[in-house]
Tab-separated table of C-alpha atoms in Angstrom:
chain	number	residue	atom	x	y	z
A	1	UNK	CA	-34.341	6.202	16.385
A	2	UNK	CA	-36.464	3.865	18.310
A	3	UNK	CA	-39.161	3.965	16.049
A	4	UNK	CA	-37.138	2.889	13.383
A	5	UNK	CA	-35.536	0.164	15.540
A	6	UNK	CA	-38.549	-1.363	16.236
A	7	UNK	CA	-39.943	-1.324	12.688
A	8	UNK	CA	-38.093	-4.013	11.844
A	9	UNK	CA	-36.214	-4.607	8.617
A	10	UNK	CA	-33.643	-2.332	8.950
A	11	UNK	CA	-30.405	-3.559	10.645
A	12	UNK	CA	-29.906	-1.273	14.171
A	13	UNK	CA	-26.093	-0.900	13.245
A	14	UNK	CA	-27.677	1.061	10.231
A	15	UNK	CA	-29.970	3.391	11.999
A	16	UNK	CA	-27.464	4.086	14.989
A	17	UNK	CA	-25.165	5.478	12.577
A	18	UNK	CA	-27.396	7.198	10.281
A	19	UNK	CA	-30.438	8.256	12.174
A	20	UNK	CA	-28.395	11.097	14.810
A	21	UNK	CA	-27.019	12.778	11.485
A	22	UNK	CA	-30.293	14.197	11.396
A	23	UNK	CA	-29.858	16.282	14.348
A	24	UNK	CA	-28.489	18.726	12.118
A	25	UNK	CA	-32.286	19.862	10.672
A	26	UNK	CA	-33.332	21.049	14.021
A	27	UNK	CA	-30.045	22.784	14.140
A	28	UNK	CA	-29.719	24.230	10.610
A	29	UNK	CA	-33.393	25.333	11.239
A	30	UNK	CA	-32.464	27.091	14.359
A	31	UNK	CA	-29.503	28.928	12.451
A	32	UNK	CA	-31.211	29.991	9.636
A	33	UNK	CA	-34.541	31.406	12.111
A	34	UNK	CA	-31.388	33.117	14.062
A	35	UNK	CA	-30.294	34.800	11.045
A	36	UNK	CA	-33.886	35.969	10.249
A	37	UNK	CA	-34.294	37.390	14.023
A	38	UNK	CA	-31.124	39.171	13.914
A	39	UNK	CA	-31.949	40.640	10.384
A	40	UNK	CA	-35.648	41.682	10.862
A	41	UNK	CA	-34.124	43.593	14.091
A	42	UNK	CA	-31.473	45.316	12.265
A	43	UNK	CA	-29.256	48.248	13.632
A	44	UNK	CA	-31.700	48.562	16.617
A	45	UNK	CA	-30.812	45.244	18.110
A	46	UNK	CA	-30.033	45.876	21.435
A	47	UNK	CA	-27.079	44.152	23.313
A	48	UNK	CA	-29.174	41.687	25.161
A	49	UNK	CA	-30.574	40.559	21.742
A	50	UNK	CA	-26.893	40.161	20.712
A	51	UNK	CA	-26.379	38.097	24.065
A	52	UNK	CA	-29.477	35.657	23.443
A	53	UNK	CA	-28.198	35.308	20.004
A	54	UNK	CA	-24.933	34.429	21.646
A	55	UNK	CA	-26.415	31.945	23.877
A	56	UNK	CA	-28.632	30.236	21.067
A	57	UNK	CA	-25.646	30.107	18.612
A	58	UNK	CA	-23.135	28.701	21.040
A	59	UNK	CA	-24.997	25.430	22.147
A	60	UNK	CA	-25.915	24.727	18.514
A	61	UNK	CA	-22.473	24.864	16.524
A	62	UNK	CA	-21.135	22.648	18.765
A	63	UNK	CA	-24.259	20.391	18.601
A	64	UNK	CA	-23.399	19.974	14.847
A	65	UNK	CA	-20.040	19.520	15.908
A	66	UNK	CA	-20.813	16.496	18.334
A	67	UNK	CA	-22.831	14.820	15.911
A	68	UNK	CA	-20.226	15.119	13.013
A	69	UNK	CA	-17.425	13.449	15.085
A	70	UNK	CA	-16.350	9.951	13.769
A	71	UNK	CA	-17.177	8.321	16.932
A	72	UNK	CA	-20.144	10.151	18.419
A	73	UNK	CA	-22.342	8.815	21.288
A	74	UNK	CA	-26.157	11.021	20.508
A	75	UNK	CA	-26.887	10.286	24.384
A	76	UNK	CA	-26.372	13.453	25.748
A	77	UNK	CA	-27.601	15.352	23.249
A	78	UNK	CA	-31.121	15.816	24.230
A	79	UNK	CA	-30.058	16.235	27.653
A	80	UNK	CA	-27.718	19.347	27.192
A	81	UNK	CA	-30.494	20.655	23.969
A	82	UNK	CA	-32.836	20.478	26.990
A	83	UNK	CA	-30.799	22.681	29.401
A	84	UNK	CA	-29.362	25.020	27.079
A	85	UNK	CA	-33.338	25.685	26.289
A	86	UNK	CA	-33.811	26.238	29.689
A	87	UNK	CA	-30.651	28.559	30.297
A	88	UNK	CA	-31.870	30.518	27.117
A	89	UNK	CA	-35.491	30.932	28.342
A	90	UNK	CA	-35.254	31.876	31.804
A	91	UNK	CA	-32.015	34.208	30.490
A	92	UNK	CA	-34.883	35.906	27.874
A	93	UNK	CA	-37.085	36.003	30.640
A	94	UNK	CA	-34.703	38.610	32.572
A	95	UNK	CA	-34.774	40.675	29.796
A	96	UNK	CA	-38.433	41.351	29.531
A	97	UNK	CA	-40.851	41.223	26.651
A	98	UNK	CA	-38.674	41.572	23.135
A	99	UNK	CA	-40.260	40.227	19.819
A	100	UNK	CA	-36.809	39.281	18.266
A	101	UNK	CA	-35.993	37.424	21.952
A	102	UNK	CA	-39.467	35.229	21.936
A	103	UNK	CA	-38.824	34.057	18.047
A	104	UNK	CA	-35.205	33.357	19.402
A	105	UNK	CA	-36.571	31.471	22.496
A	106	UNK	CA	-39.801	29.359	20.097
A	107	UNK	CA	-37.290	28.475	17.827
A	108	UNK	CA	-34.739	26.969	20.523
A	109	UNK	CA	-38.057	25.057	21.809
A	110	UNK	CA	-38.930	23.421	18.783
A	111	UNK	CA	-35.622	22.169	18.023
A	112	UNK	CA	-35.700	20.812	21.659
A	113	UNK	CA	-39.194	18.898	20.634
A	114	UNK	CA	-37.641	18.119	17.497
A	115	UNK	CA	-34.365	16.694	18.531
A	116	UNK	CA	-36.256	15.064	21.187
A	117	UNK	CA	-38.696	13.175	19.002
A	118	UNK	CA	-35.619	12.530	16.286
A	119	UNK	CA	-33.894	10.289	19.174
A	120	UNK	CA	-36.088	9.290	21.544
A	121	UNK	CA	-39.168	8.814	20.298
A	122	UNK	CA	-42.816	10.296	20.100
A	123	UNK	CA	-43.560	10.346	23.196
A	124	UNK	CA	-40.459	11.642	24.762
A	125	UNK	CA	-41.447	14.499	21.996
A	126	UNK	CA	-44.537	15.058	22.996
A	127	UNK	CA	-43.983	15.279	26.629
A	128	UNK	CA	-40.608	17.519	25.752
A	129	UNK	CA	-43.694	19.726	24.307
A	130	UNK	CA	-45.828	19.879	27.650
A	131	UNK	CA	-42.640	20.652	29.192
A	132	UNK	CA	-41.878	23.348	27.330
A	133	UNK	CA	-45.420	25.057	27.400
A	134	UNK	CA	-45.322	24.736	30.909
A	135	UNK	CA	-41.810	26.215	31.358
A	136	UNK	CA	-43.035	29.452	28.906
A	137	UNK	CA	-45.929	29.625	30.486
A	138	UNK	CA	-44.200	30.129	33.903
A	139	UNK	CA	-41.835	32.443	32.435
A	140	UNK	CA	-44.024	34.591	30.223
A	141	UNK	CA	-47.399	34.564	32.132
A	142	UNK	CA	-50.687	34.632	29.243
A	143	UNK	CA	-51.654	32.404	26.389
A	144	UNK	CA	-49.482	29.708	25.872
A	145	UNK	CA	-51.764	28.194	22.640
A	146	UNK	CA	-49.763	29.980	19.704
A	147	UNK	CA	-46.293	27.835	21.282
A	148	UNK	CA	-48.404	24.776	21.700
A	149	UNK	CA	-49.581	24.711	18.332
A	150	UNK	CA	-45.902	25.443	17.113
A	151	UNK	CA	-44.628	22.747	19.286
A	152	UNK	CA	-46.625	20.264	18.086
A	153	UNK	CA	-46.069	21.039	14.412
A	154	UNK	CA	-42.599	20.724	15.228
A	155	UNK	CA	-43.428	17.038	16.710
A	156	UNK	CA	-45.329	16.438	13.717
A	157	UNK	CA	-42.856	17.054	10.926
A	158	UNK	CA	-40.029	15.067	13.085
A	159	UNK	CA	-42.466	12.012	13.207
A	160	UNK	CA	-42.675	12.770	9.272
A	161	UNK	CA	-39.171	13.042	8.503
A	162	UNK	CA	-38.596	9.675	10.785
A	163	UNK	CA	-41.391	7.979	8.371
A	164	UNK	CA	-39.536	9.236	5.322
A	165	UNK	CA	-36.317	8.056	6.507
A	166	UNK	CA	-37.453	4.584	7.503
A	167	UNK	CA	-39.250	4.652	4.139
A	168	UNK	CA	-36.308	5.454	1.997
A	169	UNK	CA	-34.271	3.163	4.710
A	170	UNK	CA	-36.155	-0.067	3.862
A	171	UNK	CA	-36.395	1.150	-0.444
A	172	UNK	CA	-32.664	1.171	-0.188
A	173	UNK	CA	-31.919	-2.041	1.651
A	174	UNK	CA	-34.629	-3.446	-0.838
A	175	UNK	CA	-33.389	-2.609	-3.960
A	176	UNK	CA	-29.652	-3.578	-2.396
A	177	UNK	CA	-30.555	-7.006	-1.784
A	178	UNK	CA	-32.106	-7.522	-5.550
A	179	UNK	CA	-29.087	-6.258	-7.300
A	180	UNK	CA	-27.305	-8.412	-4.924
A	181	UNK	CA	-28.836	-11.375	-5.677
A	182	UNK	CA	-29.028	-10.578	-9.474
A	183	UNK	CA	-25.301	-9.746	-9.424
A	184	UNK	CA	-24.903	-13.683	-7.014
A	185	UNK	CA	-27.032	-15.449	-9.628
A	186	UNK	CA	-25.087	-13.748	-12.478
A	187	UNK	CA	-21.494	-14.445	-11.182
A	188	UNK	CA	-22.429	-18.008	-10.717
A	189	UNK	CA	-23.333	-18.423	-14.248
A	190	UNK	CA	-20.176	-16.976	-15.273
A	191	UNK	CA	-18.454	-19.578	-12.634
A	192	UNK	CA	-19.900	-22.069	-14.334
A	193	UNK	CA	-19.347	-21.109	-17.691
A	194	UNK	CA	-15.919	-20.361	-17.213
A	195	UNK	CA	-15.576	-23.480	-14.972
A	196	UNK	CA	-17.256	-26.864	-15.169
A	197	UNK	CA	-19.137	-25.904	-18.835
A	198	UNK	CA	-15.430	-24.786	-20.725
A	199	UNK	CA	-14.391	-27.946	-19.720
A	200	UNK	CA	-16.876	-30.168	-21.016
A	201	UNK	CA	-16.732	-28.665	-24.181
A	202	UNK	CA	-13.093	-29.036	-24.325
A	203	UNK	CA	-13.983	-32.775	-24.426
A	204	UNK	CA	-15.489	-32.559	-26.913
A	205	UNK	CA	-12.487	-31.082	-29.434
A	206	UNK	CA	-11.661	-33.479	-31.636
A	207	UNK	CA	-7.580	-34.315	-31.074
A	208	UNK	CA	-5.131	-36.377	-33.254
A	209	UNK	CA	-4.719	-38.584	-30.330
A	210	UNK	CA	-8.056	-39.781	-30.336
A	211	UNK	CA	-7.356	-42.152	-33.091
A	212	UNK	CA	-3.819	-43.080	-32.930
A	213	UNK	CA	-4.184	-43.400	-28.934
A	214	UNK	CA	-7.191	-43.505	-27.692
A	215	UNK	CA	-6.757	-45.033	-24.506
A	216	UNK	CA	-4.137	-42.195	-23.965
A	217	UNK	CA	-7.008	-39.842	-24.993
A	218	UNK	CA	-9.399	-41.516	-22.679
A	219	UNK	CA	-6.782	-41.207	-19.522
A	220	UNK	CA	-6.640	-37.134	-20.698
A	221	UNK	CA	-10.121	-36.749	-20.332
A	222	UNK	CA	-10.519	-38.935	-17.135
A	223	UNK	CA	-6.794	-36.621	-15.368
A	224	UNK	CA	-8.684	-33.170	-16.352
A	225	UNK	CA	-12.373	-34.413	-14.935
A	226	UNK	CA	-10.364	-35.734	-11.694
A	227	UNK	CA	-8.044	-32.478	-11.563
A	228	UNK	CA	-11.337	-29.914	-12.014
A	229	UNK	CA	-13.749	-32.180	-9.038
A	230	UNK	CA	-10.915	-31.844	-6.931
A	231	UNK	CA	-10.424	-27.861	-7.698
A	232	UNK	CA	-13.941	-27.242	-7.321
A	233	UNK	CA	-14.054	-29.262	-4.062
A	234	UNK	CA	-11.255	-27.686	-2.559
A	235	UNK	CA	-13.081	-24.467	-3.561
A	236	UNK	CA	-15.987	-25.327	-1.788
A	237	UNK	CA	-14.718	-27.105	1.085
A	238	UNK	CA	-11.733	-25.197	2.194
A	239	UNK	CA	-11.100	-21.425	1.985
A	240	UNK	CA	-8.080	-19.745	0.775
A	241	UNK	CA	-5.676	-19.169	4.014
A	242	UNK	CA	-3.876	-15.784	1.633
A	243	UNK	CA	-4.249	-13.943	-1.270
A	244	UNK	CA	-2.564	-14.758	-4.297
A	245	UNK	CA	-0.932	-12.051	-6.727
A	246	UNK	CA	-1.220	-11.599	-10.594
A	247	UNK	CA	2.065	-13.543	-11.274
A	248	UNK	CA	1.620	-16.792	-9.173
A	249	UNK	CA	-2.178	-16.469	-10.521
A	250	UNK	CA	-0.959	-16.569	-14.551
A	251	UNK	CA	1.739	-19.218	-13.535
A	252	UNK	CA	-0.705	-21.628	-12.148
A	253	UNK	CA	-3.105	-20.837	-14.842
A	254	UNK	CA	-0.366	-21.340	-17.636
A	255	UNK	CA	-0.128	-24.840	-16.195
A	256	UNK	CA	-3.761	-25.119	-16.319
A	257	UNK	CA	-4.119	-24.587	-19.830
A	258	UNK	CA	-1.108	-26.903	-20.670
A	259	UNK	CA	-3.092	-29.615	-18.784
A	260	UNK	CA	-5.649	-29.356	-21.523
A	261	UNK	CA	-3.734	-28.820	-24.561
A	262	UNK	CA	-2.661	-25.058	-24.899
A	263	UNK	CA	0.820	-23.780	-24.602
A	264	UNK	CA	0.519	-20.263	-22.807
A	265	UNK	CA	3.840	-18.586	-22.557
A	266	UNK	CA	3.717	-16.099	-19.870
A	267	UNK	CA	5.252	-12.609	-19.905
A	268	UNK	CA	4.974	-10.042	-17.710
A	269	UNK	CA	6.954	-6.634	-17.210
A	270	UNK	CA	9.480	-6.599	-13.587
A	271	UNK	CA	7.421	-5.439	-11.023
A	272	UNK	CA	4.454	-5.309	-12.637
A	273	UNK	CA	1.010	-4.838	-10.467
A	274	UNK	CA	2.670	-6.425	-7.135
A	275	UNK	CA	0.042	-4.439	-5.506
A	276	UNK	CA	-3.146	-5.146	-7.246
A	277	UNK	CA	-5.863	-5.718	-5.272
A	278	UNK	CA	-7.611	-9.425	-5.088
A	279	UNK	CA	-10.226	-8.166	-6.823
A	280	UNK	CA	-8.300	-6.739	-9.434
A	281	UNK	CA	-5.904	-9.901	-9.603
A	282	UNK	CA	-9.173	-12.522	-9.789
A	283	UNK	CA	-10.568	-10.548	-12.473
A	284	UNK	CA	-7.509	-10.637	-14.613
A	285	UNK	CA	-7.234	-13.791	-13.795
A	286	UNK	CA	-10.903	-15.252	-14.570
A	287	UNK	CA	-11.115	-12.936	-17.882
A	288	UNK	CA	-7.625	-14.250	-19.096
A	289	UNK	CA	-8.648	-17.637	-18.459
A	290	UNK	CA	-11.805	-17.114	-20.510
A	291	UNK	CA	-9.503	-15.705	-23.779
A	292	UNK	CA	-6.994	-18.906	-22.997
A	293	UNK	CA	-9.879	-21.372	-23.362
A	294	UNK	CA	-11.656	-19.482	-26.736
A	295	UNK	CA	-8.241	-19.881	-28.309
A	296	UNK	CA	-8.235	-23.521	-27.569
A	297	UNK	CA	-11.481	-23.938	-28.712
A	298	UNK	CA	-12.057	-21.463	-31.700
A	299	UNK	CA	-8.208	-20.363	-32.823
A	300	UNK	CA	-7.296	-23.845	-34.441
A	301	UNK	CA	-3.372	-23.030	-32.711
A	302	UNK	CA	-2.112	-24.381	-29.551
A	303	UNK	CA	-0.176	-21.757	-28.472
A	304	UNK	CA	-0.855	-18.612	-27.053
A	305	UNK	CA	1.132	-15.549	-25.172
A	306	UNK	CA	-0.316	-13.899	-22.144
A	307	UNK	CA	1.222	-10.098	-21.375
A	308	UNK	CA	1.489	-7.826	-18.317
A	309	UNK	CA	2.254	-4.831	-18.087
A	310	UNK	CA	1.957	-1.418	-16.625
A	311	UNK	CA	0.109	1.672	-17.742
A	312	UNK	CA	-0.482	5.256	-15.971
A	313	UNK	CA	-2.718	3.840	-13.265
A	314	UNK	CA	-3.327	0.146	-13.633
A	315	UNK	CA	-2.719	-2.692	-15.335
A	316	UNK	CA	-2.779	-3.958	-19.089
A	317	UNK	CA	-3.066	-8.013	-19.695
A	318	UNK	CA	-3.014	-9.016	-23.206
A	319	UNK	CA	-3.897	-12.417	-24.410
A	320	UNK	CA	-2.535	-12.909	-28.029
A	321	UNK	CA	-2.703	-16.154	-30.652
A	322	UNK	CA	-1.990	-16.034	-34.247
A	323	UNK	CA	-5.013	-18.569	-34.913
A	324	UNK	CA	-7.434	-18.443	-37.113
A	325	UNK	CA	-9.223	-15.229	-36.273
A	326	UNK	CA	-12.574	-13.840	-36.768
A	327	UNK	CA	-14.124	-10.750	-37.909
A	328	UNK	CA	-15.301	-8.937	-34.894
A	329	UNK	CA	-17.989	-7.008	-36.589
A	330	UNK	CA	-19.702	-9.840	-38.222
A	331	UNK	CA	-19.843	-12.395	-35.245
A	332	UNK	CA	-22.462	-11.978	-32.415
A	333	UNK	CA	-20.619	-11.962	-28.884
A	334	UNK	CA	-21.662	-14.943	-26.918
A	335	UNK	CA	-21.734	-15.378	-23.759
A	336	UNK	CA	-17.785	-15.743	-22.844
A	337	UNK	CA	-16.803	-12.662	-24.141
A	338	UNK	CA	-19.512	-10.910	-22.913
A	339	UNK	CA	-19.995	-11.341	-19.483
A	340	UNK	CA	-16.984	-13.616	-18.687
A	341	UNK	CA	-14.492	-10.887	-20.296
A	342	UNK	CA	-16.281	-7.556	-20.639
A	343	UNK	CA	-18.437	-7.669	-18.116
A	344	UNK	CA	-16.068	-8.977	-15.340
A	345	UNK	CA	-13.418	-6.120	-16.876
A	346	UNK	CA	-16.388	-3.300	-15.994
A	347	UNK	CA	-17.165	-4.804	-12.618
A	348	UNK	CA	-13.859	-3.533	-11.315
A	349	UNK	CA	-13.857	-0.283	-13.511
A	350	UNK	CA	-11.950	-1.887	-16.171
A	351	UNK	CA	-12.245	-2.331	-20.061
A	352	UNK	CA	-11.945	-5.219	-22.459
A	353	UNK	CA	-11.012	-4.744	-26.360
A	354	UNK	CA	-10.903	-7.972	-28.703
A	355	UNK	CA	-9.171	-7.255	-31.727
A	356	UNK	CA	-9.260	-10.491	-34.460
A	357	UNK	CA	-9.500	-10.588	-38.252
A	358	UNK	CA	-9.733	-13.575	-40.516
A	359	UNK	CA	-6.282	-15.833	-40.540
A	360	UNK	CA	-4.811	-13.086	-38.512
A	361	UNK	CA	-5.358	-14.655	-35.086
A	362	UNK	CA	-6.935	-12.491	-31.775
A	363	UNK	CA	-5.975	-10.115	-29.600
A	364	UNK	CA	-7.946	-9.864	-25.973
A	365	UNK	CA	-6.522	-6.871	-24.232
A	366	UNK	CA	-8.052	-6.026	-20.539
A	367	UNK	CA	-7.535	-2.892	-18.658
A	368	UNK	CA	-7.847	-2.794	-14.725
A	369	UNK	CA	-6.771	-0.019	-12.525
A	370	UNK	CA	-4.668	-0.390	-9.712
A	371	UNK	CA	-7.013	0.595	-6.927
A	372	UNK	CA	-10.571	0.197	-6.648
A	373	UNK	CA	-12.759	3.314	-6.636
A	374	UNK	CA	-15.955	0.869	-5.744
A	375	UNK	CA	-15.969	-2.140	-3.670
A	376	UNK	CA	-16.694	-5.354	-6.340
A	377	UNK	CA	-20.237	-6.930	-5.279
């Protein structure tokens, strides 16, 4: 752990809580290296072999079980591996020379070193290994080398999976923070697409008014440019004290859209997604906006009707104008519906459909489940 720590690049939150889980492989190795003891002795295991087997097992399952709690504190881990190697080698000791015991007792060892190494370093490992040579060497008088070696393997392969860890640690973050900042850049593009670039080019529709009025026209233009500074000011300076439902969301964007020119009538089903999540809401929101303002640009009607209702597990808003249409096979999506409408739909685990046909106006219905299975960004 405190290799990884001092590595740098990876966040310490990240490596407290992931790094311990890997207590397990010392443990699962120990199980599995039980099971083959037990099973190369067969029916002539003796009792005491059952009773080592006892004392190995014990200490380990609850190990695992340590580690797995929500809230677990590694610290005394290596501590009580430690002693339960010692109670199991001086215990084998007592029982005299047994092949089955000794694979029992190197196996405990080297998830001592291992476990060791995992949390507190190298060369806590390493002197976890001395320790242990020392100890078997006191126990079982004669050539230690054959443990050594083993030991050190074991510290070996823990400084290995560490390294791979730490590798596939910093890959992760890596790759996190590009999508990130692919998915920032992208969103703003949409913000401003949907925001201060709709607007311009709603200047630029030609209106009756211009003509007969056009110092009425003039103070139109001048009330939306002063009403859309001030919203993306407010945006920027101030942040929004509560979250805002679907309804209040449609209502203020109804008004929005009247503002410019387009009558959106509003209809949504009793009790219809009072729960959504913000997400959910925003993108609903954002995506109907985007259909409102392609009507007023593209549909040649000023009117519109906006839809809510509920479906088996979410939410269906339907934008509908009887405009002028347009054959959705033949036309190349631009941006708007695109990533302003489909994309944004998807984002949340949602789906856009635009139905239009020549002089039979467009239909922009959006699907968006209730709850999020993904956290958006």
């Amino acid at each position: 752990m405190r290799v990884l720590m001092r590595g740098g690049g990876i966040p310490p939150r990240l490596v407290r809580t992931t790094l311990p889980r890997l207590v397990l492989v010392p443990v699962v190795f120990r199980l599995a290296m039980l099971v083959q003891a037990l099973w190369a002795a067969g029916d002539g295991g003796s009792s005491t072999l059952w009773t080592i087997a006892a004392l190995h097992l014990v200490p380990n399952v609850a190990e695992a079980a340590w580690v797995f709690r929500a809230s677990a504190d590694t610290r005394p881990v290596p501590m009580a591996d430690a002693a339960s190697a010692l109670v199991l080698t001086l215990g084998a000791a007592l029982t005299g020379p047994d092949t089955a015991i000794l694979s029992i007792v190197w196996t405990q060892l080297m998830g001592t070193v291992m476990i060791w190494t995992l949390l507190r370093g190298a060369l806590a490992g390493a002197l976890v290994s001395v320790g242990a040579v020392v100890l078997h060497s006191t126990v079982y008088p004669g050539s230690s080398l054959g443990l050594f070696l083993t030991l050190g393997t074991a510290l070996v392969a823990s400084l290995a999976i560490v390294g791979l860890v730490g590798a596939s640690m910093r890959f992760a973050l890596g790759f996190g923070e590009q999508q990130g900042r692919a998915a920032e850049r992208e969103r703003h593009r949409r913000d401003v697409h949907d925001t201060v670039l709709q607007v311009m080019e709603s200047f630029a529709i030609p209106a009756p008014a211009d003509e007969l009025d056009p110092a009425a026209s003039l103070d139109r233009v001048r009330r939306t440019a002063r009403a859309q500074a001030m919203r993306i000011r407010i945006s920027l300076e101030h942040e929004q004290t509560g979250p805002l439902g679907l309804h209040q969301r449609l209502r203020l964007l109804a008004a929005e859209m009247a503002a410019e020119g387009l009558r959106a009538e509003v209809v949504i089903q009793d009790d219809c997604g009072p729960d959504l999540s913000e997400e959910v809401a925003v993108a609903l929101h954002d995506a109907a906006r985007e259909a409102l303002r392609n009507t007023l640009k593209h549909s040649g009607t000023r009117r519109a009707v906006v839809s809510v209702e509920e479906i088996d597990g979410g939410v269906s808003l339907t934008v509908r104008d009887h405009g002028a249409g347009f054959d959705v096979g033949d036309r190349r999506r631009g941006f708007g519906l695109e990533n302003s409408i489909i994309a944004r739909m998807a984002e949340i685990g949602g789906f856009a459909r635009i139905e239009s046909s020549p002089g039979l106006g467009t239909r922009v219905v959006l699907l968006a489940p209730s709850v999020l299975s993904l956290p958006v960004g």
